PDB file of C-alpha atoms in Angstrom:
ATOM      1  CA  MET K 420     138.573 102.080 114.746  1.00 40.00           C
ATOM      2  CA  SER K 421     140.902 103.369 117.387  1.00 44.00           C
ATOM      3  CA  ALA K 422     139.107 106.655 118.165  1.00 68.00           C
ATOM      4  CA  THR K 423     136.165 106.473 120.994  1.00 86.00           C
ATOM      5  CA  MET K 424     132.661 107.731 120.771  1.00 92.00           C
ATOM      6  CA  SER K 425     131.821 111.073 123.175  1.00 92.00           C
ATOM      7  CA  LEU K 426     128.333 111.737 121.919  1.00 93.00           C
ATOM      8  CA  PRO K 427     126.113 108.466 121.261  1.00 94.00           C
ATOM      9  CA  ARG K 428     123.414 109.423 118.830  1.00 97.00           C
ATOM     10  CA  GLN K 429     119.942 108.646 119.795  1.00 97.00           C
ATOM     11  CA  VAL K 430     116.613 107.913 117.632  1.00 97.00           C
ATOM     12  CA  VAL K 431     114.767 111.004 116.886  1.00 97.00           C
ATOM     13  CA  LYS K 432     112.557 109.702 114.511  1.00 96.00           C
ATOM     14  CA  LYS K 433     111.088 106.410 113.500  1.00 96.00           C
ATOM     15  CA  PHE K 434     108.512 104.591 111.638  1.00 95.00           C
ATOM     16  CA  LEU K 435     107.459 101.344 110.162  1.00 97.00           C
ATOM     17  CA  ALA K 436     107.848 100.605 106.392  1.00 95.00           C
ATOM     18  CA  LYS K 437     104.365  99.120 104.965  1.00 91.00           C
ATOM     19  CA  PRO K 438     104.476  97.651 101.674  1.00 93.00           C
ATOM     20  CA  GLN K 439     103.319  99.513  98.341  1.00 93.00           C
ATOM     21  CA  TYR K 440     103.581  98.640  94.589  1.00 93.00           C
ATOM     22  CA  GLU K 441     106.325 100.330  92.510  1.00 90.00           C
ATOM     23  CA  GLY K 442     107.260  99.437  88.865  1.00 86.00           C
ATOM     24  CA  GLU K 443     105.141  96.766  87.660  1.00 88.00           C
ATOM     25  CA  GLY K 444     103.990  94.781  90.255  1.00 90.00           C
ATOM     26  CA  ALA K 445     106.932  94.980  92.641  1.00 91.00           C
ATOM     27  CA  VAL K 446     106.478  95.268  96.067  1.00 93.00           C
ATOM     28  CA  VAL K 447     108.520  97.667  98.044  1.00 96.00           C
ATOM     29  CA  ARG K 448     108.815  98.900 101.761  1.00 97.00           C
ATOM     30  CA  ARG K 449     109.773 102.511 101.168  1.00 97.00           C
ATOM     31  CA  THR K 450     111.143 104.688 104.004  1.00 97.00           C
ATOM     32  CA  ILE K 451     113.216 107.592 102.882  1.00 97.00           C
ATOM     33  CA  GLY K 452     111.054 109.231  99.814  1.00 96.00           C
ATOM     34  CA  ARG K 453     107.645 108.803 102.083  1.00 94.00           C
ATOM     35  CA  PRO K 454     105.733 111.557 103.436  1.00 92.00           C
ATOM     36  CA  GLU K 455     107.117 110.951 106.580  1.00 92.00           C
ATOM     37  CA  LEU K 456     110.820 111.519 105.676  1.00 95.00           C
ATOM     38  CA  LYS K 457     110.837 112.937 101.842  1.00 95.00           C
ATOM     39  CA  TYR K 458     114.241 113.899 101.911  1.00 97.00           C
ATOM     40  CA  PHE K 459     116.905 113.156 104.491  1.00 98.00           C
ATOM     41  CA  ASP K 460     120.090 114.866 103.142  1.00 98.00           C
ATOM     42  CA  PRO K 461     122.112 113.336 100.947  1.00 98.00           C
ATOM     43  CA  PHE K 462     119.493 110.276 100.769  1.00 98.00           C
ATOM     44  CA  LEU K 463     116.415 110.840  98.221  1.00 98.00           C
ATOM     45  CA  LEU K 464     114.921 107.181  98.816  1.00 98.00           C
ATOM     46  CA  LEU K 465     115.642 103.853 100.394  1.00 98.00           C
ATOM     47  CA  ASP K 466     113.327 101.133  99.078  1.00 97.00           C
ATOM     48  CA  GLU K 467     113.413  97.164 100.417  1.00 98.00           C
ATOM     49  CA  PHE K 468     112.025  95.862  97.497  1.00 96.00           C
ATOM     50  CA  SER K 469     110.488  92.082  96.448  1.00 95.00           C
ATOM     51  CA  ILE K 470     109.882  91.004  93.253  1.00 95.00           C
ATOM     52  CA  SER K 471     108.562  87.967  91.591  1.00 93.00           C
ATOM     53  CA  ALA K 472     108.381  87.678  87.577  1.00 89.00           C
ATOM     54  CA  PRO K 473     106.750  88.716  85.913  1.00 90.00           C
ATOM     55  CA  ALA K 474     106.885  91.901  88.250  1.00 90.00           C
ATOM     56  CA  GLY K 475     109.946  94.161  88.172  1.00 92.00           C
ATOM     57  CA  PHE K 476     111.202  97.273  87.205  1.00 94.00           C
ATOM     58  CA  PRO K 477     111.085  97.729  83.291  1.00 92.00           C
ATOM     59  CA  ASP K 478     112.912 100.269  81.177  1.00 93.00           C
ATOM     60  CA  HIS K 479     113.038 103.513  83.150  1.00 95.00           C
ATOM     61  CA  PRO K 480     115.696 106.585  83.245  1.00 97.00           C
ATOM     62  CA  HIS K 481     117.428 108.202  85.754  1.00 98.00           C
ATOM     63  CA  ARG K 482     119.385 111.715  86.330  1.00 98.00           C
ATOM     64  CA  GLY K 483     121.468 113.494  88.939  1.00 98.00           C
ATOM     65  CA  PHE K 484     122.078 110.904  91.576  1.00 98.00           C
ATOM     66  CA  GLU K 485     123.061 107.204  92.453  1.00 98.00           C
ATOM     67  CA  THR K 486     121.566 104.137  92.999  1.00 98.00           C
ATOM     68  CA  VAL K 487     122.653 101.677  95.363  1.00 98.00           C
ATOM     69  CA  THR K 488     121.492  97.978  94.960  1.00 98.00           C
ATOM     70  CA  TYR K 489     122.099  95.606  97.485  1.00 98.00           C
ATOM     71  CA  MET K 490     120.961  91.923  96.985  1.00 98.00           C
ATOM     72  CA  LEU K 491     119.391  90.120 100.239  1.00 98.00           C
ATOM     73  CA  GLU K 492     117.958  87.312  98.547  1.00 97.00           C
ATOM     74  CA  GLY K 493     117.688  85.891  94.776  1.00 97.00           C
ATOM     75  CA  ALA K 494     118.948  87.892  91.944  1.00 97.00           C
ATOM     76  CA  VAL K 495     118.022  91.092  89.877  1.00 97.00           C
ATOM     77  CA  THR K 496     119.298  91.023  85.973  1.00 96.00           C
ATOM     78  CA  HIS K 497     120.209  94.602  85.155  1.00 96.00           C
ATOM     79  CA  GLU K 498     120.735  96.062  81.493  1.00 96.00           C
ATOM     80  CA  ASP K 499     121.153  99.549  80.185  1.00 95.00           C
ATOM     81  CA  PHE K 500     120.982 101.786  77.111  1.00 94.00           C
ATOM     82  CA  GLN K 501     125.141 101.731  77.035  1.00 93.00           C
ATOM     83  CA  GLY K 502     125.094  98.040  77.175  1.00 92.00           C
ATOM     84  CA  HIS K 503     126.148  97.705  80.638  1.00 94.00           C
ATOM     85  CA  LYS K 504     124.451  94.350  81.993  1.00 94.00           C
ATOM     86  CA  GLY K 505     125.092  91.576  84.294  1.00 95.00           C
ATOM     87  CA  THR K 506     123.199  89.921  87.221  1.00 97.00           C
ATOM     88  CA  ILE K 507     123.245  91.276  91.059  1.00 97.00           C
ATOM     89  CA  HIS K 508     123.103  88.119  92.947  1.00 98.00           C
ATOM     90  CA  GLU K 509     122.398  87.713  96.870  1.00 98.00           C
ATOM     91  CA  GLY K 510     125.259  89.538  98.907  1.00 98.00           C
ATOM     92  CA  ASP K 511     126.145  91.387  95.795  1.00 98.00           C
ATOM     93  CA  MET K 512     126.101  95.407  95.423  1.00 98.00           C
ATOM     94  CA  GLN K 513     125.795  97.951  92.425  1.00 98.00           C
ATOM     95  CA  TRP K 514     126.678 101.370  92.646  1.00 98.00           C
ATOM     96  CA  MET K 515     125.612 103.147  89.962  1.00 97.00           C
ATOM     97  CA  THR K 516     126.251 106.846  89.149  1.00 98.00           C
ATOM     98  CA  ALA K 517     123.340 107.866  86.789  1.00 97.00           C
ATOM     99  CA  GLY K 518     124.926 111.356  86.209  1.00 97.00           C
ATOM    100  CA  LYS K 519     123.485 113.283  83.323  1.00 98.00           C
ATOM    101  CA  GLY K 520     121.488 110.309  82.428  1.00 97.00           C
ATOM    102  CA  ILE K 521     120.715 106.452  82.277  1.00 97.00           C
ATOM    103  CA  VAL K 522     117.928 104.335  80.922  1.00 96.00           C
ATOM    104  CA  HIS K 523     117.851 100.859  82.420  1.00 96.00           C
ATOM    105  CA  SER K 524     115.906  98.024  83.451  1.00 95.00           C
ATOM    106  CA  GLU K 525     116.056  95.914  86.626  1.00 95.00           C
ATOM    107  CA  MET K 526     114.100  92.534  86.696  1.00 94.00           C
ATOM    108  CA  PRO K 527     114.026  89.358  88.364  1.00 95.00           C
ATOM    109  CA  ALA K 528     116.668  86.723  87.269  1.00 94.00           C
ATOM    110  CA  ALA K 529     115.427  83.578  89.112  1.00 87.00           C
ATOM    111  CA  GLN K 530     112.474  81.722  89.828  1.00 90.00           C
ATOM    112  CA  GLY K 531     110.528  82.760  93.303  1.00 93.00           C
ATOM    113  CA  THR K 532     111.253  85.840  95.366  1.00 94.00           C
ATOM    114  CA  GLN K 533     114.124  88.287  94.800  1.00 96.00           C
ATOM    115  CA  LYS K 534     114.747  90.783  97.721  1.00 97.00           C
ATOM    116  CA  GLY K 535     116.916  93.683  98.179  1.00 98.00           C
ATOM    117  CA  LEU K 536     117.776  97.171  99.069  1.00 98.00           C
ATOM    118  CA  GLN K 537     118.091 100.197  96.863  1.00 98.00           C
ATOM    119  CA  LEU K 538     119.119 103.176  98.308  1.00 98.00           C
ATOM    120  CA  TRP K 539     119.095 106.569  96.086  1.00 98.00           C
ATOM    121  CA  VAL K 540     122.054 108.801  97.138  1.00 98.00           C
ATOM    122  CA  ASN K 541     122.116 112.717  95.772  1.00 98.00           C
ATOM    123  CA  LEU K 542     124.652 114.366  93.924  1.00 98.00           C
ATOM    124  CA  SER K 543     126.341 117.669  94.200  1.00 98.00           C
ATOM    125  CA  SER K 544     125.172 120.335  91.665  1.00 98.00           C
ATOM    126  CA  LYS K 545     129.014 119.973  90.259  1.00 98.00           C
ATOM    127  CA  HIS K 546     128.067 116.101  89.839  1.00 98.00           C
ATOM    128  CA  LYS K 547     124.605 115.938  88.423  1.00 98.00           C
ATOM    129  CA  MET K 548     125.790 116.183  84.916  1.00 98.00           C
ATOM    130  CA  MET K 549     128.799 113.634  85.170  1.00 98.00           C
ATOM    131  CA  GLU K 550     129.301 110.818  82.881  1.00 97.00           C
ATOM    132  CA  PRO K 551     127.488 107.427  84.097  1.00 97.00           C
ATOM    133  CA  ARG K 552     129.606 104.878  85.738  1.00 97.00           C
ATOM    134  CA  TYR K 553     129.391 101.807  87.927  1.00 97.00           C
ATOM    135  CA  GLN K 554     131.374 100.295  90.825  1.00 97.00           C
ATOM    136  CA  GLU K 555     130.388  96.599  91.555  1.00 97.00           C
ATOM    137  CA  LEU K 556     131.096  94.380  94.255  1.00 97.00           C
ATOM    138  CA  GLN K 557     130.276  90.672  93.962  1.00 98.00           C
ATOM    139  CA  SER K 558     129.502  89.159  97.635  1.00 98.00           C
ATOM    140  CA  LYS K 559     132.947  87.332  98.064  1.00 98.00           C
ATOM    141  CA  ASP K 560     134.547  90.871  97.472  1.00 97.00           C
ATOM    142  CA  ILE K 561     132.609  92.527  99.945  1.00 98.00           C
ATOM    143  CA  ALA K 562     134.558  93.189 103.274  1.00 96.00           C
ATOM    144  CA  GLU K 563     133.521  91.269 106.018  1.00 97.00           C
ATOM    145  CA  VAL K 564     134.639  91.116 109.633  1.00 97.00           C
ATOM    146  CA  ALA K 565     133.277  89.644 112.549  1.00 97.00           C
ATOM    147  CA  ARG K 566     134.254  90.262 116.309  1.00 96.00           C
ATOM    148  CA  ASP K 567     132.778  89.623 119.799  1.00 97.00           C
ATOM    149  CA  GLY K 568     129.191  88.386 118.208  1.00 98.00           C
ATOM    150  CA  VAL K 569     129.257  91.343 115.583  1.00 98.00           C
ATOM    151  CA  LYS K 570     129.498  90.618 112.074  1.00 98.00           C
ATOM    152  CA  VAL K 571     129.794  93.653 109.624  1.00 98.00           C
ATOM    153  CA  ARG K 572     129.827  94.046 105.757  1.00 98.00           C
ATOM    154  CA  VAL K 573     131.605  97.137 104.644  1.00 98.00           C
ATOM    155  CA  ILE K 574     129.721  98.171 101.224  1.00 98.00           C
ATOM    156  CA  ALA K 575     130.854 101.643 101.704  1.00 98.00           C
ATOM    157  CA  GLY K 576     132.915 103.411 104.340  1.00 98.00           C
ATOM    158  CA  GLU K 577     134.603 101.762 107.425  1.00 97.00           C
ATOM    159  CA  ALA K 578     133.815  99.565 110.116  1.00 96.00           C
ATOM    160  CA  LEU K 579     135.748  97.195 112.660  1.00 94.00           C
ATOM    161  CA  GLY K 580     139.322  98.833 111.153  1.00 94.00           C
ATOM    162  CA  THR K 581     138.564  97.594 107.586  1.00 96.00           C
ATOM    163  CA  GLN K 582     137.490 100.012 104.465  1.00 96.00           C
ATOM    164  CA  SER K 583     135.695  99.626 101.552  1.00 97.00           C
ATOM    165  CA  PRO K 584     137.287 100.042  97.746  1.00 96.00           C
ATOM    166  CA  ILE K 585     133.859 102.022  96.824  1.00 97.00           C
ATOM    167  CA  TYR K 586     134.344 105.477  96.242  1.00 97.00           C
ATOM    168  CA  THR K 587     131.286 107.573  97.310  1.00 97.00           C
ATOM    169  CA  ARG K 588     131.340 111.143  95.170  1.00 97.00           C
ATOM    170  CA  THR K 589     128.897 112.568  98.081  1.00 98.00           C
ATOM    171  CA  PRO K 590     130.529 110.953 101.183  1.00 98.00           C
ATOM    172  CA  THR K 591     128.361 108.020 102.407  1.00 98.00           C
ATOM    173  CA  MET K 592     128.906 105.114 104.724  1.00 98.00           C
ATOM    174  CA  TYR K 593     126.729 101.838 104.104  1.00 98.00           C
ATOM    175  CA  LEU K 594     127.462  98.972 106.692  1.00 98.00           C
ATOM    176  CA  ASP K 595     125.328  95.613 106.765  1.00 98.00           C
ATOM    177  CA  PHE K 596     125.888  94.737 110.780  1.00 98.00           C
ATOM    178  CA  THR K 597     124.583  91.391 112.021  1.00 98.00           C
ATOM    179  CA  LEU K 598     124.613  91.201 115.839  1.00 98.00           C
ATOM    180  CA  ASN K 599     124.393  87.660 117.909  1.00 98.00           C
ATOM    181  CA  PRO K 600     122.291  87.715 121.001  1.00 98.00           C
ATOM    182  CA  GLY K 601     123.705  89.852 123.595  1.00 97.00           C
ATOM    183  CA  ALA K 602     126.229  91.080 121.544  1.00 97.00           C
ATOM    184  CA  ASN K 603     126.555  95.137 121.523  1.00 96.00           C
ATOM    185  CA  LEU K 604     128.138  97.472 119.051  1.00 96.00           C
ATOM    186  CA  GLN K 605     129.816 100.977 119.206  1.00 95.00           C
ATOM    187  CA  GLN K 606     130.182 102.400 115.640  1.00 97.00           C
ATOM    188  CA  LEU K 607     132.026 106.186 114.614  1.00 97.00           C
ATOM    189  CA  ILE K 608     129.930 108.261 112.567  1.00 98.00           C
ATOM    190  CA  PRO K 609     131.335 111.762 111.265  1.00 97.00           C
ATOM    191  CA  SER K 610     129.602 114.036 113.535  1.00 97.00           C
ATOM    192  CA  THR K 611     128.517 116.392 110.631  1.00 98.00           C
ATOM    193  CA  TRP K 612     126.748 113.663 108.700  1.00 98.00           C
ATOM    194  CA  ASN K 613     123.172 112.555 108.361  1.00 98.00           C
ATOM    195  CA  SER K 614     122.644 108.740 109.294  1.00 98.00           C
ATOM    196  CA  PHE K 615     119.821 106.175 109.883  1.00 98.00           C
ATOM    197  CA  VAL K 616     119.360 102.695 110.811  1.00 98.00           C
ATOM    198  CA  TYR K 617     117.140 100.519 108.687  1.00 98.00           C
ATOM    199  CA  ILE K 618     116.243  96.955 110.328  1.00 98.00           C
ATOM    200  CA  ILE K 619     116.175  94.317 108.173  1.00 98.00           C
ATOM    201  CA  GLU K 620     115.570  91.374 110.739  1.00 98.00           C
ATOM    202  CA  GLY K 621     115.329  90.722 114.217  1.00 98.00           C
ATOM    203  CA  GLU K 622     114.818  93.484 117.045  1.00 97.00           C
ATOM    204  CA  GLY K 623     116.978  95.621 119.059  1.00 97.00           C
ATOM    205  CA  HIS K 624     118.179  98.545 121.178  1.00 97.00           C
ATOM    206  CA  PHE K 625     119.599 101.633 119.396  1.00 97.00           C
ATOM    207  CA  GLY K 626     121.248 104.782 120.779  1.00 92.00           C
ATOM    208  CA  SER K 627     120.784 103.692 124.479  1.00 80.00           C
ATOM    209  CA  THR K 628     120.372 100.387 125.945  1.00 72.00           C
ATOM    210  CA  MET K 629     117.454 101.850 128.266  1.00 78.00           C
ATOM    211  CA  SER K 630     115.637 102.651 124.735  1.00 84.00           C
ATOM    212  CA  SER K 631     112.534 100.521 123.953  1.00 92.00           C
ATOM    213  CA  SER K 632     113.478  97.370 121.516  1.00 96.00           C
ATOM    214  CA  ILE K 633     112.524  98.339 117.543  1.00 96.00           C
ATOM    215  CA  THR K 634     111.952  95.694 115.718  1.00 97.00           C
ATOM    216  CA  ALA K 635     112.394  94.522 111.339  1.00 98.00           C
ATOM    217  CA  HIS K 636     111.067  97.067 108.932  1.00 98.00           C
ATOM    218  CA  HIS K 637     111.353 100.462 110.673  1.00 98.00           C
ATOM    219  CA  VAL K 638     113.824 103.270 110.047  1.00 98.00           C
ATOM    220  CA  LEU K 639     115.194 105.280 112.860  1.00 98.00           C
ATOM    221  CA  VAL K 640     116.621 108.379 112.001  1.00 98.00           C
ATOM    222  CA  LEU K 641     119.662 109.283 114.308  1.00 98.00           C
ATOM    223  CA  GLY K 642     120.030 112.512 116.069  1.00 97.00           C
ATOM    224  CA  PRO K 643     123.358 114.172 116.239  1.00 97.00           C
ATOM    225  CA  GLY K 644     126.696 112.862 117.547  1.00 97.00           C
ATOM    226  CA  ASP K 645     129.642 110.911 116.826  1.00 96.00           C
ATOM    227  CA  GLY K 646     128.566 107.327 116.786  1.00 97.00           C
ATOM    228  CA  VAL K 647     125.566 105.000 117.703  1.00 97.00           C
ATOM    229  CA  GLU K 648     125.412 102.503 120.173  1.00 96.00           C
ATOM    230  CA  VAL K 649     123.123  99.141 119.485  1.00 97.00           C
ATOM    231  CA  LEU K 650     122.234  95.992 121.887  1.00 97.00           C
ATOM    232  CA  ASN K 651     120.835  92.937 120.840  1.00 97.00           C
ATOM    233  CA  ASN K 652     118.913  91.794 124.114  1.00 96.00           C
ATOM    234  CA  SER K 653     116.863  89.395 122.511  1.00 97.00           C
ATOM    235  CA  SER K 654     117.205  85.470 121.749  1.00 97.00           C
ATOM    236  CA  GLU K 655     117.761  85.694 117.634  1.00 98.00           C
ATOM    237  CA  LEU K 656     119.816  87.619 115.197  1.00 98.00           C
ATOM    238  CA  LEU K 657     119.730  91.166 114.552  1.00 98.00           C
ATOM    239  CA  ARG K 658     120.581  92.440 111.081  1.00 98.00           C
ATOM    240  CA  PHE K 659     120.345  96.079 109.803  1.00 98.00           C
ATOM    241  CA  ILE K 660     122.033  98.416 108.106  1.00 98.00           C
ATOM    242  CA  LEU K 661     123.739 101.505 109.263  1.00 98.00           C
ATOM    243  CA  VAL K 662     123.627 104.554 106.260  1.00 98.00           C
ATOM    244  CA  GLY K 663     125.310 107.873 107.011  1.00 98.00           C
ATOM    245  CA  GLY K 664     126.275 110.714 104.671  1.00 98.00           C
ATOM    246  CA  GLU K 665     127.544 114.149 104.087  1.00 98.00           C
ATOM    247  CA  PRO K 666     124.691 116.565 103.648  1.00 98.00           C
ATOM    248  CA  LEU K 667     124.867 118.409 100.451  1.00 98.00           C
ATOM    249  CA  GLY K 668     123.100 121.693 101.778  1.00 98.00           C
ATOM    250  CA  GLU K 669     121.586 122.303  98.236  1.00 98.00           C
ATOM    251  CA  PRO K 670     118.288 122.897  96.834  1.00 98.00           C
ATOM    252  CA  VAL K 671     116.617 119.483  95.449  1.00 98.00           C
ATOM    253  CA  VAL K 672     113.818 119.798  92.989  1.00 98.00           C
ATOM    254  CA  GLN K 673     112.723 115.980  92.167  1.00 98.00           C
ATOM    255  CA  LEU K 674     110.594 114.808  89.496  1.00 97.00           C
ATOM    256  CA  GLY K 675     109.905 110.984  89.802  1.00 95.00           C
ATOM    257  CA  PRO K 676     113.806 109.224  88.566  1.00 96.00           C
ATOM    258  CA  PHE K 677     114.964 112.826  87.990  1.00 98.00           C
ATOM    259  CA  VAL K 678     116.429 115.000  91.056  1.00 98.00           C
ATOM    260  CA  MET K 679     118.317 118.665  89.948  1.00 98.00           C
ATOM    261  CA  ASN K 680     118.893 121.868  91.897  1.00 98.00           C
ATOM    262  CA  THR K 681     116.063 124.192  90.128  1.00 98.00           C
ATOM    263  CA  GLN K 682     112.907 123.509  88.470  1.00 98.00           C
ATOM    264  CA  GLU K 683     114.570 125.008  85.268  1.00 98.00           C
ATOM    265  CA  GLU K 684     117.026 121.791  85.175  1.00 98.00           C
ATOM    266  CA  ILE K 685     114.160 119.541  85.583  1.00 98.00           C
ATOM    267  CA  ASN K 686     112.443 121.123  82.490  1.00 98.00           C
ATOM    268  CA  MET K 687     115.786 120.885  80.528  1.00 98.00           C
ATOM    269  CA  THR K 688     115.969 116.972  81.716  1.00 98.00           C
ATOM    270  CA  LEU K 689     112.227 116.243  80.657  1.00 98.00           C
ATOM    271  CA  GLU K 690     113.310 117.930  77.206  1.00 98.00           C
ATOM    272  CA  ASP K 691     116.538 116.056  77.060  1.00 98.00           C
ATOM    273  CA  TYR K 692     114.653 112.959  77.895  1.00 97.00           C
ATOM    274  CA  ARG K 693     111.821 113.395  75.109  1.00 96.00           C
ATOM    275  CA  ASN K 694     114.345 114.570  72.694  1.00 97.00           C
ATOM    276  CA  CYS K 695     116.921 111.957  73.544  1.00 96.00           C
ATOM    277  CA  THR K 696     119.640 114.405  74.122  1.00 97.00           C
ATOM    278  CA  ASN K 697     122.091 115.467  76.333  1.00 96.00           C
ATOM    279  CA  GLY K 698     123.059 112.362  77.725  1.00 95.00           C
ATOM    280  CA  PHE K 699     120.067 110.426  76.449  1.00 96.00           C
ATOM    281  CA  GLU K 700     120.859 109.794  72.802  1.00 95.00           C
ATOM    282  CA  LYS K 701     120.933 106.362  73.090  1.00 92.00           C
ATOM    283  CA  ALA K 702     117.655 105.792  74.469  1.00 90.00           C
ATOM    284  CA  LYS K 703     116.018 106.782  71.096  1.00 90.00           C
ATOM    285  CA  HIS K 704     116.274 103.086  69.601  1.00 87.00           C
ATOM    286  CA  TRP K 705     116.728 101.338  72.937  1.00 88.00           C
ATOM    287  CA  GLN K 706     114.814  98.670  74.395  1.00 88.00           C
ATOM    288  CA  SER K 707     115.681  96.283  77.093  1.00 87.00           C
ATOM    289  CA  GLN K 708     116.195  92.624  76.250  1.00 81.00           C
ATOM    290  CA  ILE K 709     114.685  91.453  79.364  1.00 63.00           C
ATOM    291  CA  HIS K 710     111.694  94.191  79.344  1.00 47.00           C
ATOM    292  CA  ASP K 711     108.363  92.103  79.876  1.00 43.00           C
TER     293      ASP K 711
END
């Protein structure tokens, strides 16, 4: 990007994501979606998950938002009640718009431990009841650029002059950065967006080179500004995701995997799910082939 940053964002909140159990025996490090950071408009949840068979996420529903699954290690098999299925391998990404309704399962596809990230992106009221859709990128198709000791995989948005083909209904950027020892980065972020960093491995200085170094499994909420500065002053690689999104500014009423704008809409969603209506019709006789 040719434009320059005028106001670097600073870290205004950080905390370490500690392991907890979710699904059936899956271990997740949850950042967004915890009491410390319940909702960070437009983001509802971020989990770093770790699953080994038979643990996983068997048949479960969603409505009103999108799930972004990005595999770091191993593979997960995905299957839904519309017949969409496949395997998400290391480095692959699936952007699933649940819209009015999806029931699906996500289970380990290989031996050993499968690791990845799952982000939930809220949808605006006008898109919550849209037809479900998928956007998927294999690892080889994710744009990757390296320059001056900085490598980025552009999952959504733009970095180092390279743009992702992913269409984000809620405008979103999702960048996977790796910085060599001694490398530094300046990345622009639209000034009206909310943004955060999640450190996958290593440690680095974020927001200011004078700030203290922050280590893996921390989430860093960034304050106002038009970009972020990062320095890897350590002797190891630093890997993190930088995520930003345009706030929706709408009320959020969430009941587990259902996210709407009012309690009435949540009540209607529960009724639709129980009665297999209004988007959940195919749930009536469906069961995944990969359930435990």
